[in-house]
Amino acid sequence: MNSKTGQFNKPQADLTENIRILKQKKNAIILAHFYQVPEIQDIADFVGDSLGLAQKAATSNADMIVFAGVHFMAETAKILNPATKVVLPDLKAGCSLADSCPKDSFTAFKEKYPDHLVISYINCSADIKTMSDLICTSGNAVELVESFPKNEKIIFAPDKNLGGYINRITGRNMVLWDGSCEVHDVLSTEAIIQMKIDHPDAKLIAHPECKAPVLELADYIGSTTAMLNYTMNDDAKKYIVATETGILHQMSKNSPDKEFLIVPTDETCSCNDCPYMKLNTLEKLYLCMENEQPEIKLSAEVISMAEKPIRRMLDLSKKLNLIK
Ligand code: 13P
Ligand code: SF4
C-alpha cells in the first residue's frame, strides 16, 4: 500500500501469488460465498452457500479461517470453531437482512409470542441466534420447518420473503418478522416478464429471498448451491437468474455451453451486486491475511448460546439427509 496515495501497488497476479504464499505460511483456509467477486472465488479453498460454508468452518483444522463473505457468516464460523482465528477482509461487510432485525426490537417481538418456537434464518446477528431455538439456511429451511408438527407455533425471522414462501408451500402460518434483503427485494418483476417474452426458451431460477411475485413466476426456487446444481443437471440452455450477480461466475464456469441472464433491479441500476459482499476485494483479502485482522471476536457466552441452534440445524440436516 502506498501511504501517500492510499492505492495498492501490487498487480493482481502478484496479489494472488502472495495470498497463496500466506495461505501456506499461516496454515489458513479461505472460505468464499458465491456472491464474492470472481477473483476471490477463484483463489478460495471452498466456495459455497451459507450452509456449505458453515459446515466447512465447523470442521476446519486450519489455524486461521479467512472468511470472504459477510459479517454474519464469519460470526457463524467463529461460533462453530471458536478456537480458530476468523478474519473478514472488511468488517463493514454487513447484511441488510441481518440489520433489519435488531436485538431489542426482536426481544420485544418475541415476548408477544411466549409459546412460539423461534426459527431464524442464518442471515441474522449472533445476538439473534442466541434468542433462537433453531437456525436454518435457504438450503434447508423448508425441510427443517416441515420437521415440526403442523400445529407447532413458530416465529420465523428475519426474512419475511423466505418465511412467506415457506408458509405458502407448507400451508403453515408462521409469525413473520418484517425483514428483507435490500438486493433481492428490488429485483424487477416487470423486467422478468419482459425477459420471459424475449427469451421464451429460458427458465427462471430464483433465490427464496425474492419477493412473492418473482417466486410465483419461477421454474425453480433454491439456495445459491441448489440453483447452481440445478443449472448443471437440467437440460435447458438458457436461464434467467433472480439473485445476486456473483453466482453467475460458477454457473458459467460449470456450464460454459449455457447462457445466464441476470435479473436487473427496479432501480435505475441494471446490476444487482450486494454492496456488502462486494466490499471484499483481493487487496483487502491479502491485507487481512497479512495482518490477521480485522478479526471476529465474540464473548464466550454469546458463542455458547448461539452455538446450540446452529448445531441443532446441522444435526437435523444430517438426520434428514440434507447434508453429509
Ligand atoms: P445462500 O443460503 O444461498 O448462501 O444465501 C445467502 C444470502 O445471503 C443470500 O442473499
Ligand atoms: Fe444480506 Fe442480501 Fe447481501 Fe445476502 S444479498 S448478504 S441477504 S444484503
Tab-separated table of C-alpha atoms in Angstrom, residues 42 91 156 172 185 242 277 299:
chain	number	residue	atom	x	y	z
A	42	ASP	CA	-11.000	-18.470	-7.824
A	91	LEU	CA	-15.569	-5.522	8.893
A	156	PHE	CA	-39.770	-17.088	11.609
A	172	ARG	CA	-48.392	-23.019	7.721
A	185	ASP	CA	-36.334	-7.222	-2.572
A	242	ALA	CA	-33.036	-13.907	-9.927
A	277	MET	CA	-20.413	-8.736	-0.256
A	299	SER	CA	-17.944	-13.333	24.048
